[in-house]
Coordinates of C-alpha atoms (C1' of nucleotides) in Angstrom, one line a residue:
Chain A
X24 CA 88.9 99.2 124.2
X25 CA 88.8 102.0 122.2
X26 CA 87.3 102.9 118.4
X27 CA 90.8 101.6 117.2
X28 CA 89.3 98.0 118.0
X29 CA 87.4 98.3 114.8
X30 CA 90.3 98.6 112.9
X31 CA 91.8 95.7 114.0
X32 CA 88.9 93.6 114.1
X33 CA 88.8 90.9 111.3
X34 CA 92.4 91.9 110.8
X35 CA 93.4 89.3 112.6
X36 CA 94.2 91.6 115.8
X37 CA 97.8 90.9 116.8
X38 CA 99.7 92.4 119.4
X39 CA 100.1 95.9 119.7
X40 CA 102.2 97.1 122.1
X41 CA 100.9 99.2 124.8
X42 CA 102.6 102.2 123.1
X43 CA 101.4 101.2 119.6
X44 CA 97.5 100.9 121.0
X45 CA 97.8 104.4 122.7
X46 CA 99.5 106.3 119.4
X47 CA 96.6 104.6 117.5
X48 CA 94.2 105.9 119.8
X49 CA 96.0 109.0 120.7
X50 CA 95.6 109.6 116.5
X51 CA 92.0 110.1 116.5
X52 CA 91.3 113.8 117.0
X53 CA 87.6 113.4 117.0
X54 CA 84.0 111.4 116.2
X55 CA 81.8 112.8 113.8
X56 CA 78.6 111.4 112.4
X57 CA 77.4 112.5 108.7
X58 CA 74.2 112.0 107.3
X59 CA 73.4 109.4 104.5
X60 CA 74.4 109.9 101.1
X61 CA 76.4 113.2 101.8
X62 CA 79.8 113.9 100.1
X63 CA 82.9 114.0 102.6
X64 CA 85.6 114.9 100.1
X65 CA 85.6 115.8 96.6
X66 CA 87.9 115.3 94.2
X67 CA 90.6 117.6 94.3
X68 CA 90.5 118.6 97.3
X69 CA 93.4 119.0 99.7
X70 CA 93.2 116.9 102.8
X71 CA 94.9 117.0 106.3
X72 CA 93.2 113.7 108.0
X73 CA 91.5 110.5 107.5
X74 CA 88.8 109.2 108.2
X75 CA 88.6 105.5 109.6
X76 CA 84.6 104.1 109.1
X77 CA 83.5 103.2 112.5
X78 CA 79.7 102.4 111.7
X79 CA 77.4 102.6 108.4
X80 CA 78.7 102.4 105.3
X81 CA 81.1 104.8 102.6
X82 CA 81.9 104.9 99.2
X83 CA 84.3 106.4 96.8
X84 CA 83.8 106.7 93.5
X85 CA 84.3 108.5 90.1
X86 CA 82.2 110.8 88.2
X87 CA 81.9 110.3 84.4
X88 CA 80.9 113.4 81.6
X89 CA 77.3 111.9 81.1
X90 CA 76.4 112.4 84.7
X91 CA 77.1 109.0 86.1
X92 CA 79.3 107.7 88.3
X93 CA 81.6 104.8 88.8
X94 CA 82.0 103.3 92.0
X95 CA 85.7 103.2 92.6
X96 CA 85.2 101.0 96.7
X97 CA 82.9 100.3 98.8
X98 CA 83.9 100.8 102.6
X99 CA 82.6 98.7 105.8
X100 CA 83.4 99.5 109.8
X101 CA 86.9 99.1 110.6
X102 CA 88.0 100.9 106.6
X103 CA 90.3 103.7 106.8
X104 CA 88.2 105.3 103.7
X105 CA 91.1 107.4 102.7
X106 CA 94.5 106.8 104.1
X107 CA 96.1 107.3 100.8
X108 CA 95.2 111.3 101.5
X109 CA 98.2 111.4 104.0
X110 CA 100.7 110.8 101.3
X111 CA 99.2 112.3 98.4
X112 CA 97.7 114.9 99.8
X113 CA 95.1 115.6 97.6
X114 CA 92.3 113.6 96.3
X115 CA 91.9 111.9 93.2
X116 CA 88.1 111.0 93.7
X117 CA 85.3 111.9 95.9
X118 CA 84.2 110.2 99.4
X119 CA 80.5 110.2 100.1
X120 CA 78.2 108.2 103.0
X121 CA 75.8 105.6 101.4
X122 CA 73.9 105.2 105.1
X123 CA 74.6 107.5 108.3
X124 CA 77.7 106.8 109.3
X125 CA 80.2 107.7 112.2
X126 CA 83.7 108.0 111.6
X127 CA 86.7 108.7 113.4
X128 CA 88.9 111.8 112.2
X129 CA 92.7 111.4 112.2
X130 CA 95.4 114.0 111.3
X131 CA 97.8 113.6 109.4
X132 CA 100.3 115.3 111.7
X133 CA 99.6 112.0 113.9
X134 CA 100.6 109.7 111.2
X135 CA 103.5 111.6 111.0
X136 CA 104.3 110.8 114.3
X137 CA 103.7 107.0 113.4
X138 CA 105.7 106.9 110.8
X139 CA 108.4 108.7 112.9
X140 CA 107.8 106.8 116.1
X141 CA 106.3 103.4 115.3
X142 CA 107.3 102.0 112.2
X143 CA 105.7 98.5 112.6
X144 CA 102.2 100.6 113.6
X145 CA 103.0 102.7 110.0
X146 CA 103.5 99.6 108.3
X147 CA 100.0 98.5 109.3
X148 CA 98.7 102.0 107.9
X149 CA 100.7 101.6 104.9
X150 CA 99.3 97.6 105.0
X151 CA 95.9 99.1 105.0
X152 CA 95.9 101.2 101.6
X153 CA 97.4 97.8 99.8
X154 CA 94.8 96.4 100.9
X155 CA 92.6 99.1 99.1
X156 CA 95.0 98.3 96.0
X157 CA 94.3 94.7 95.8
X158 CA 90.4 95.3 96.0
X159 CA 91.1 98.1 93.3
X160 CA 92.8 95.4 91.1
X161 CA 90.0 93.0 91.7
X162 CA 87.7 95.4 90.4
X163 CA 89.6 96.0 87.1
X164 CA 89.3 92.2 87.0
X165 CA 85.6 92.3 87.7
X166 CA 84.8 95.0 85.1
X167 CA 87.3 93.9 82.3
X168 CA 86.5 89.9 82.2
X169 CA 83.3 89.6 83.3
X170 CA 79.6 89.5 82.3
X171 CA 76.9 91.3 84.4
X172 CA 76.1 88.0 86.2
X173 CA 79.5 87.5 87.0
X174 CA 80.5 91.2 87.9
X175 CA 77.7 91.2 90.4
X176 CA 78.4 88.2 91.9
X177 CA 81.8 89.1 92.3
X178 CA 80.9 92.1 94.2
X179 CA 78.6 90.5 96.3
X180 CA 81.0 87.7 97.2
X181 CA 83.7 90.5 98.2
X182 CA 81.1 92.1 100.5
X183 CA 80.4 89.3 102.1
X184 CA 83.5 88.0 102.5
X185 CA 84.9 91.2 104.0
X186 CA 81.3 91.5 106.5
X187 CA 82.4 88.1 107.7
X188 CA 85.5 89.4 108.5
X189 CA 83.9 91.8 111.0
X190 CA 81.6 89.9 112.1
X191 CA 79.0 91.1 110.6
X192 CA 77.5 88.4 108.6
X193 CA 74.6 86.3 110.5
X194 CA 74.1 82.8 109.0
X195 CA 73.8 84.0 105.3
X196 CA 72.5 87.5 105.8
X197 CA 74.3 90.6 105.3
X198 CA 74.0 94.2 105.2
X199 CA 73.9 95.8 101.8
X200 CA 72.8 99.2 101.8
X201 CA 73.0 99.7 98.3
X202 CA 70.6 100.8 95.3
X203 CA 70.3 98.8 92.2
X204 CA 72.0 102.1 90.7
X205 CA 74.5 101.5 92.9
X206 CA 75.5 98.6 92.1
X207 CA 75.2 99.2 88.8
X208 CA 77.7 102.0 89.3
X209 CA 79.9 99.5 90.8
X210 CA 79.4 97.3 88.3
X211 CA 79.4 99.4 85.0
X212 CA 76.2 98.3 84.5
X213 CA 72.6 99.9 84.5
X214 CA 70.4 99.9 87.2
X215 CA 67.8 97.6 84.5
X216 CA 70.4 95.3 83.6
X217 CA 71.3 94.8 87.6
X218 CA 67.7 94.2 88.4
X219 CA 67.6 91.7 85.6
X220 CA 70.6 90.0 86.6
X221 CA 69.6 89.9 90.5
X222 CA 66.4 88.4 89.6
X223 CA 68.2 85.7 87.5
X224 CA 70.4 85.5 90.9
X225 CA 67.4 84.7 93.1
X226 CA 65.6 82.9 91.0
X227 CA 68.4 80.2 90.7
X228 CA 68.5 79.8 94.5
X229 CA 72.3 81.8 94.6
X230 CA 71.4 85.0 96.1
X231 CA 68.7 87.4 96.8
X232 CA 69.3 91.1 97.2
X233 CA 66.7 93.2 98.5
X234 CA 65.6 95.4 100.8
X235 CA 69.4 96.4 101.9
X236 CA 70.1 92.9 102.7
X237 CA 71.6 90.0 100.5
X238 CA 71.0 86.7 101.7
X239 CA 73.2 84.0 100.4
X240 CA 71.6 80.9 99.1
X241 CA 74.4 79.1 97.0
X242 CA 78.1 80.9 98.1
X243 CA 80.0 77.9 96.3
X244 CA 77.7 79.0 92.8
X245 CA 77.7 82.3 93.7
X246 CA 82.1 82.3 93.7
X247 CA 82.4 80.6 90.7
X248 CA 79.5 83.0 89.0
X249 CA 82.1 85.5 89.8
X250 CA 85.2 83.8 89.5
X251 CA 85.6 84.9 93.0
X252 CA 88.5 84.1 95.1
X253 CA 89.5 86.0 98.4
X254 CA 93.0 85.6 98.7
X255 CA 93.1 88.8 97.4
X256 CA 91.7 89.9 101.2
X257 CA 94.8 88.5 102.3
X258 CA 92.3 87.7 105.5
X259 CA 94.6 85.1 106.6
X260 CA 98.0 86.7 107.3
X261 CA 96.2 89.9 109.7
X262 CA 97.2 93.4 109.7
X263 CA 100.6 92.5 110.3
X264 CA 101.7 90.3 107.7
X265 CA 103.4 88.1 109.9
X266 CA 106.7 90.1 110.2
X267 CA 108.5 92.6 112.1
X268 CA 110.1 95.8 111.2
Chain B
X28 CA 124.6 108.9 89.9
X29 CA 123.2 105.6 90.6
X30 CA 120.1 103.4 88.8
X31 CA 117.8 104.9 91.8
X32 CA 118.3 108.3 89.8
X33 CA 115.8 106.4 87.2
X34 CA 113.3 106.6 90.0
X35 CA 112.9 109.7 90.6
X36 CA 113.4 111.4 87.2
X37 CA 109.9 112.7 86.5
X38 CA 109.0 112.6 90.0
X39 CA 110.0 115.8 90.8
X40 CA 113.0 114.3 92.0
X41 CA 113.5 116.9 95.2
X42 CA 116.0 117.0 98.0
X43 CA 116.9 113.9 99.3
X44 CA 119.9 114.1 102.1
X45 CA 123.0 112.4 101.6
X46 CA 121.9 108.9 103.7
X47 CA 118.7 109.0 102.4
X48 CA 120.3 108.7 98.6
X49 CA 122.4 106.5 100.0
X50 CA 120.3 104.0 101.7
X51 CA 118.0 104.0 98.3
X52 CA 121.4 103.0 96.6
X53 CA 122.0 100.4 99.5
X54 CA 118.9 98.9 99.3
X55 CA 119.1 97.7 95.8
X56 CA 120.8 94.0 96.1
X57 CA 121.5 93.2 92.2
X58 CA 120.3 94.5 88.8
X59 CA 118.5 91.5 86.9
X60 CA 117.9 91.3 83.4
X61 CA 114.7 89.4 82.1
X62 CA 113.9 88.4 78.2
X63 CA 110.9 89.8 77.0
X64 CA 107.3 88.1 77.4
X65 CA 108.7 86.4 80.5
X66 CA 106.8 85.8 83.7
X67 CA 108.9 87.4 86.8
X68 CA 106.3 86.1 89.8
X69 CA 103.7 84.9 90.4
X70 CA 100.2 84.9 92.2
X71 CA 100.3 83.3 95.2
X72 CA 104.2 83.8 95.5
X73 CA 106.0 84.6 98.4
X74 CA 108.1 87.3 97.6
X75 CA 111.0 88.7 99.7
X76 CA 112.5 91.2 97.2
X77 CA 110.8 94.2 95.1
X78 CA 111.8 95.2 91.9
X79 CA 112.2 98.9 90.3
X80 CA 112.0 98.8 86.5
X81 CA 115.2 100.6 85.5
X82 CA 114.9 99.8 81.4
X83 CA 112.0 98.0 79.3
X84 CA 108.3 97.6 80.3
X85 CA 106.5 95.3 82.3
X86 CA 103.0 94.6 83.2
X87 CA 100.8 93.1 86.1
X88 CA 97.6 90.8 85.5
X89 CA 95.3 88.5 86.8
X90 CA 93.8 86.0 84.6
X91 CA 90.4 84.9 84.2
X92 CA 88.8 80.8 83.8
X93 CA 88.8 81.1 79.9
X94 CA 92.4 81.4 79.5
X95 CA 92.4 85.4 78.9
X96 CA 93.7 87.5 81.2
X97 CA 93.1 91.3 82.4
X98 CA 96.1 93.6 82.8
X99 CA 96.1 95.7 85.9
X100 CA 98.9 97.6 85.3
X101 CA 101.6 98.8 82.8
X102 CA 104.7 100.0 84.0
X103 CA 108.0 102.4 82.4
X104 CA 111.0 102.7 83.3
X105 CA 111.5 104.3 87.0
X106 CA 108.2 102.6 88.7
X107 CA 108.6 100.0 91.3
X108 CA 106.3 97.0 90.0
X109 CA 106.0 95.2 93.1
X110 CA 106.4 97.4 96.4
X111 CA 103.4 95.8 97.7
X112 CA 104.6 93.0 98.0
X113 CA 107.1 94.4 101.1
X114 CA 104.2 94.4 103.6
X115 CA 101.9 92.3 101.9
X116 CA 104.5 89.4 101.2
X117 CA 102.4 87.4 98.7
X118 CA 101.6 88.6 95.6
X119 CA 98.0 88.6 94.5
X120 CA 98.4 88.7 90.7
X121 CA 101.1 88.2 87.7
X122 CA 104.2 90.1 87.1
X123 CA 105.8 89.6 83.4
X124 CA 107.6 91.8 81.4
X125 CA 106.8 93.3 77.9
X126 CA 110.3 93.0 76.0
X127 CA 113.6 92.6 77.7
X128 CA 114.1 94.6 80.7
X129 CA 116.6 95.6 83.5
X130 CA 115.4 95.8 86.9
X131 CA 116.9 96.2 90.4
X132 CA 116.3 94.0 93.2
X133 CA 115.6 95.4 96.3
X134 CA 115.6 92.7 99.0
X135 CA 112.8 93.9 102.0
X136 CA 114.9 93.5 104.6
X137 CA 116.6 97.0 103.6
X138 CA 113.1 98.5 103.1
X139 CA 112.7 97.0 106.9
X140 CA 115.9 99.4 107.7
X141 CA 114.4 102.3 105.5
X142 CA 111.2 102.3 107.8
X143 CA 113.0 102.3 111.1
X144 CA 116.0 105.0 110.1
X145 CA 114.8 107.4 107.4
X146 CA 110.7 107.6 107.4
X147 CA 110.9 110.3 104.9
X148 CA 112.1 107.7 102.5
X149 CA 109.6 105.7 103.4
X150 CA 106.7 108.0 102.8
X151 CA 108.0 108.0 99.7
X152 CA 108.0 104.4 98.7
X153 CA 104.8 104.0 100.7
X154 CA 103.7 107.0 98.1
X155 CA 104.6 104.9 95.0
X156 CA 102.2 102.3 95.7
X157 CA 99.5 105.0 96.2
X158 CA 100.1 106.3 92.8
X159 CA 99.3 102.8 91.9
X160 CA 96.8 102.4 93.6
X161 CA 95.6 105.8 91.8
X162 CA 95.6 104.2 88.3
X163 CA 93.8 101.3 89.7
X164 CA 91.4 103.9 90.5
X165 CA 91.5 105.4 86.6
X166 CA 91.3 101.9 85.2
X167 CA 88.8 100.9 86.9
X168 CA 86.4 104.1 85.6
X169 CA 88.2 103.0 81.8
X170 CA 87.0 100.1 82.1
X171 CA 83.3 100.9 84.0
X172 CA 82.4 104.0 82.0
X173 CA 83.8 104.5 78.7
X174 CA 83.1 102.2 75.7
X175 CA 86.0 101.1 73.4
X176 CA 87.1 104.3 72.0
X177 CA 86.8 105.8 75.3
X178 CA 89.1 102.9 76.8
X179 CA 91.3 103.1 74.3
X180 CA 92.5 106.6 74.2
X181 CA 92.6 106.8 78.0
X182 CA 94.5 104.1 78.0
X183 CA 97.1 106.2 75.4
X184 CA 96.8 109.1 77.3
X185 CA 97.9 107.7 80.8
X186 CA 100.8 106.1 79.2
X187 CA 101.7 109.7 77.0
X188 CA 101.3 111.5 80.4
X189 CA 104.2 109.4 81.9
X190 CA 106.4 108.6 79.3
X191 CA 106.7 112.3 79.0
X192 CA 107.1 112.8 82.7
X193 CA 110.3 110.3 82.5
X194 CA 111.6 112.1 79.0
X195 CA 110.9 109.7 77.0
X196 CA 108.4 111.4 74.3
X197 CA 109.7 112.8 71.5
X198 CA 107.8 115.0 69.6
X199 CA 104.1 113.7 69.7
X200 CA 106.0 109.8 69.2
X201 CA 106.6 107.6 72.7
X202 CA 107.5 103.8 72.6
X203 CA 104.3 101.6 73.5
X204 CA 105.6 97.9 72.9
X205 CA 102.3 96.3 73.3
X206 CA 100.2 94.3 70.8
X207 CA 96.4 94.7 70.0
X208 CA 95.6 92.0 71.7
X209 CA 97.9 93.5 75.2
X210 CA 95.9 96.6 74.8
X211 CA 92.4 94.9 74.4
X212 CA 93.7 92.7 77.7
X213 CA 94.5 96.4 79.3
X214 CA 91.0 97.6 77.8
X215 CA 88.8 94.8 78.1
X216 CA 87.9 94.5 74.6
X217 CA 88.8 91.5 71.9
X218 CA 92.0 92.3 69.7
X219 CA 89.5 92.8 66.9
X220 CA 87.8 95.3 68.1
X221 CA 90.9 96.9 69.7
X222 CA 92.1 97.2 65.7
X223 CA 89.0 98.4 64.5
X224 CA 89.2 101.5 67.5
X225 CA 92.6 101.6 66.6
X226 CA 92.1 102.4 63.0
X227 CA 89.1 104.9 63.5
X228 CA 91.2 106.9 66.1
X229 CA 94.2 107.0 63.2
X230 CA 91.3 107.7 60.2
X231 CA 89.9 110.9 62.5
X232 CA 93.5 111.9 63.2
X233 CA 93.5 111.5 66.9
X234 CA 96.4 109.1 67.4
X235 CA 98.1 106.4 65.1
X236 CA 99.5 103.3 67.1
X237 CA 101.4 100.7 65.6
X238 CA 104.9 98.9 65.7
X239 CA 105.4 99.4 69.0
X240 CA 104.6 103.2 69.0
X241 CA 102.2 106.3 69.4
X242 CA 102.0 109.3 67.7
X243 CA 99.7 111.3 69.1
X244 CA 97.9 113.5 66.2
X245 CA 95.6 115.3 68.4
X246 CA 96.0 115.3 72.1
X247 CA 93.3 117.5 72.8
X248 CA 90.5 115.6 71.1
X249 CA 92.0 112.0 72.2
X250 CA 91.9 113.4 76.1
X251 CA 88.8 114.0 75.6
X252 CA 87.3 110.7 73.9
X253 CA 89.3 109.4 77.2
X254 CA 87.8 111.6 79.2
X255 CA 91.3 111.9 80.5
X256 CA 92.8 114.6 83.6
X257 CA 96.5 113.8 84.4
X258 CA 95.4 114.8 88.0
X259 CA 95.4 111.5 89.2
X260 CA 99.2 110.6 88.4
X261 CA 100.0 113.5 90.7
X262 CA 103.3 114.9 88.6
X263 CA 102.9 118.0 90.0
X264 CA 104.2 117.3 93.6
X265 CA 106.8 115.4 93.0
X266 CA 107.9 112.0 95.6
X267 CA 107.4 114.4 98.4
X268 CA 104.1 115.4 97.9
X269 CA 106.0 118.6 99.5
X270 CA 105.7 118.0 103.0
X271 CA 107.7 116.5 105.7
X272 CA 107.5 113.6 108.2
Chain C
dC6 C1' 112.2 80.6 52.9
dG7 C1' 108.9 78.9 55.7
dG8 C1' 106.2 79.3 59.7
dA9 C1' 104.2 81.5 63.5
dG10 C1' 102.4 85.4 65.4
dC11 C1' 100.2 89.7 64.5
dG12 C1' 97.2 92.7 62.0
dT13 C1' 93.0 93.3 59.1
dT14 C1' 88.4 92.8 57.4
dG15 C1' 83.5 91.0 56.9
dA16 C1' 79.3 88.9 58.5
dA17 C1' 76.3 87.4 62.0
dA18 C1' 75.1 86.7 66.7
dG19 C1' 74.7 88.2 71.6
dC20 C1' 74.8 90.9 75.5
dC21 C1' 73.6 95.0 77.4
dC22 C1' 71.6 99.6 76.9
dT23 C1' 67.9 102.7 76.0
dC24 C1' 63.4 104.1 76.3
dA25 C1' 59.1 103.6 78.3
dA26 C1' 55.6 102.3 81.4
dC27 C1' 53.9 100.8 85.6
dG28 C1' 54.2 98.7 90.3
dT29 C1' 56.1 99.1 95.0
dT30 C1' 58.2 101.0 98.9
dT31 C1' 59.7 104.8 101.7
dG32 C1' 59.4 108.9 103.9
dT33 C1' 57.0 113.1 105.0
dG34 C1' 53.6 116.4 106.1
dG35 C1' 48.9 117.3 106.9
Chain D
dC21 C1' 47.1 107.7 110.8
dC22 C1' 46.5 108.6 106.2
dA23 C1' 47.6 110.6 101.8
dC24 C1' 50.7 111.8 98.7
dA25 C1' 55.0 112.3 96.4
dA26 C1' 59.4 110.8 95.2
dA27 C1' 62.6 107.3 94.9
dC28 C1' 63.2 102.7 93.9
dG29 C1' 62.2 98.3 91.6
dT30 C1' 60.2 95.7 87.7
dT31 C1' 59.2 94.4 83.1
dG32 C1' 58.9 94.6 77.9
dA33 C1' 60.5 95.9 73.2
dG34 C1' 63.9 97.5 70.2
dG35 C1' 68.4 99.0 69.0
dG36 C1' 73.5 99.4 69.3
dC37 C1' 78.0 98.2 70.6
dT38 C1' 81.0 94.6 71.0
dT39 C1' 82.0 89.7 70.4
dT40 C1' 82.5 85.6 67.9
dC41 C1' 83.8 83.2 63.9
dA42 C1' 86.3 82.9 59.9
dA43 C1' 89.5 84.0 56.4
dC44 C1' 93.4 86.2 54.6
dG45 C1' 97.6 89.5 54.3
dC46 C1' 101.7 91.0 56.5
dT47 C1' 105.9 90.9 59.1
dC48 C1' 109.6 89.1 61.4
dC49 C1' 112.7 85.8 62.8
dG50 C1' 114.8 81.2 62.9

DNA sequence: CGGAGCGTTGAAAGCCCTCAACGTTTGTGG
DNA sequence: CCACAAACGTTGAGGGCTTTCAACGCTCCG
């Protein structure tokens, strides 16, 4: 069981083949750890891997003119944080740590091999930055259609849905490593406005976020707070989508 | 010189080897024509064919509990709209179109034939749906960052930067068939105060809009209310992102 | 020519931001 | 282990941007 594992956890896990497990894990050139709240990538940069989050917790996100930022994902173990850099190359945004985290370094002349070699295994890669996509959309949905209540319970139900996922949710606790800032930043809100709208949250038995942690009181309240609905995950169908190459 | 062509004009539209061109022109099943305001699929859908936008304009959205709806996406002529939907097989938000348009139907079983014989082709496809995936990104800092004006004119801008990277701006004047009430669902803002931004941006100079086109008065200054850089859309590196598989 | 959809404008209300101050937690070095 | 500083969290008041509500003109098409 290699670092791979992570990837597919959640996922659903199907089959690989023996040789498809090996390329994976053959693709990994290396582990490296990096310190919270360090940048990785910048934008504009030209990359030649990817990095897939084994443990902690990443970010990408957008800077704005006035200094602030806007949270463009937020990654969990078993994300490949920026698979999209194989085909384009270069970066649109920067990639940064929000808690010390270890990740596991692919090259892209691996994927090449992939795509060459395993086409169902590429598909999976390929699966993986639609996947990015469809949280992407959900976010313009968040951030165009919803209040501040609603855009932060939103976020909160997609984090925990996806922590589930990787088993990483104990009764209604989760991790959430995150700053009021940032989830403002996520959010487009301020860092006030979130406290304010938290403190509503807790207060009305839905959710209470503090200390790193949210604990759900009221997920059924919380989903319809934020219109939330996970099909978007597509958790159901696995990394393979249920058909064959 | 087939509808494929429409593709990759303004894509960089490099090399591609005799099979390659032909299995793009294979791959395409029939060429469909929808009337305009017309719903193609929808969320939840199980979709077995992809469609490239050959002539017209189409969008994507989700929509929200009080009947209004946020557009993710707005597409021109040469994009695929729904390549996602090969490996993710059901559809996670609405596809319309804007006015009448054309499109080609590409059945997935072909792409299934693309990814085991010609992986170069391939990368490229899977490198369409990153470049969505990039102006998910770019919306989603729109929408988190700017305020109306702001929206507004990056909005204008993405859709100046490729219309003219598909030839179809003439002079400072490029076709953008939406109503107010489209651009405040792109924008997250009401129609009303979608016209009001409207009329300040064509009082100051910056860009007029109305029936159904732009003229872009001062592209500097509206790139800059947008906070706008065509990095994102990658148009320098054409399909290839110059490298090979 | 009539109607429906779209565009335009004004007034008032609401949500969120800004600014400011203070309390709390965390991390670090003496 | 304590002290201190810095970052984070909390709360209040006031202001601004956008929404809501409403009315009316315009355009286009059947």
């Amino acid at each position: 069981m290699g670092v791979t594992d992570d990837f597919l956890r959640g996922r659903g896990r199907q089959v690989l083949t023996a040789d498809e497990w090996a390329a994976l894990e053959q693709a990994i050139d290396r582990i490296e750890t990096f310190p919270a709240r360090t940048a990785i990538t910048r934008r504009g940069d030209r990359v030649r891997e990817s990095t897939l989050l084994i443990e902690g917790a990443m970010c990408r996100y957008l800077d704005a003119r006035d200094g602030y930022r806007q949270l463009l994902a937020y990654h969990v173990p078993g994300d490949f944080v920026d698979m999209h850099g194989y085909t384009l190359q270069r970066l649109d945004h920067d990639v940064a740590t929000i808690v010390e985290s270890r990740v596991a370094m692919v090259a892209h002349g691996r994927i090449d091999q992939i795509m060459r070699d395993h086409p169902r295994l590429a598909k999976m890669l390929w699966r993986s930055t639609l996947l990015d996509a469809a949280m992407h959309r959900e976010w313009i949905f968040r951030l165009g259609r919803l209040d501040a209540a609603g855009r932060v319970a939103h976020f909160i139900c997609e984090v925990h849905a996806r922590m589930e996922a990787i088993g990483r949710v104990t009764g209604d606790v989760f991790a959430l490593p995150l700053t009021q800032q940032d989830i403002g930043e996520a959010c487009g809100l301020t860092s006030v406005h979130v406290n304010r709208t938290l403190r509503r949250l807790r207060e009305e038995g839905v959710a209470d976020v503090a200390r790193g942690e949210v604990r759900v009181g009221d997920a059924a309240r919380l989903a319809r707070i934020g219109e939330f609905d996970a099909d978007y995950l597509y958790l159901d169908t696995g990394p393979w989508g249920k058909i064959d190459v």
